[in-house]
């Protein structure tokens, strides 16, 4: 596994871009792989850590329980949320997808994204990720990222 290239989040585009991911993506809860793929996508947006999307065929769908939560993204459309339920643990609204995304993001229809701060482990290749700051955005922070990542107090609306 090679190291991820250095990327500055200020150089990411707005409107955001969608691109395939060459690295293996994994999400683990209680030692159980909830998601594991080599066919993921990531969304890149100015001042955000990349948000990763995993095909439902590579997710443990029996552990994902739909919730009533919905949000709206001006770029991708309406998001639907899921709790992760494993071994008696319920991680509320820990994952989301876009059941009917805008045309620009059609490739990630029904793909799942996971809040790194809600799961026990999230990985991009051999790099364990940290959650994007704050409680709103779902980006995965890897050591190769530079620049100021929004999400901390006072940064949500810039």
GROMACS .gro file of C-alpha atoms in nm, residues 7-19 42-48 50 75 104-105:
model
   24
    7UNK     CA    1  -0.404   1.715  -0.064
    8UNK     CA    2  -0.508   2.061   0.052
    9UNK     CA    3  -0.878   2.085   0.133
   10UNK     CA    4  -0.883   2.448   0.019
   11UNK     CA    5  -0.798   2.321  -0.331
   12UNK     CA    6  -1.105   2.096  -0.348
   13UNK     CA    7  -1.376   2.229  -0.582
   14UNK     CA    8  -1.707   2.400  -0.521
   15UNK     CA    9  -1.947   2.274  -0.641
   16UNK     CA   10  -1.810   1.943  -0.515
   17UNK     CA   11  -1.661   1.669  -0.730
   18UNK     CA   12  -1.725   1.296  -0.725
   19UNK     CA   13  -1.445   1.051  -0.795
   42UNK     CA   14  -1.551   1.009  -0.251
   43UNK     CA   15  -1.697   1.357  -0.265
   44UNK     CA   16  -1.449   1.645  -0.254
   45UNK     CA   17  -1.569   1.990  -0.151
   46UNK     CA   18  -1.376   2.304  -0.055
   47UNK     CA   19  -1.272   2.306   0.313
   48UNK     CA   20  -1.416   1.957   0.376
   50UNK     CA   21  -1.348   1.380   0.172
   75UNK     CA   22  -2.559   1.943  -0.437
  104UNK     CA   23  -2.430   1.490  -1.101
  105UNK     CA   24  -2.414   1.236  -0.815
   0.00000   0.00000   0.00000
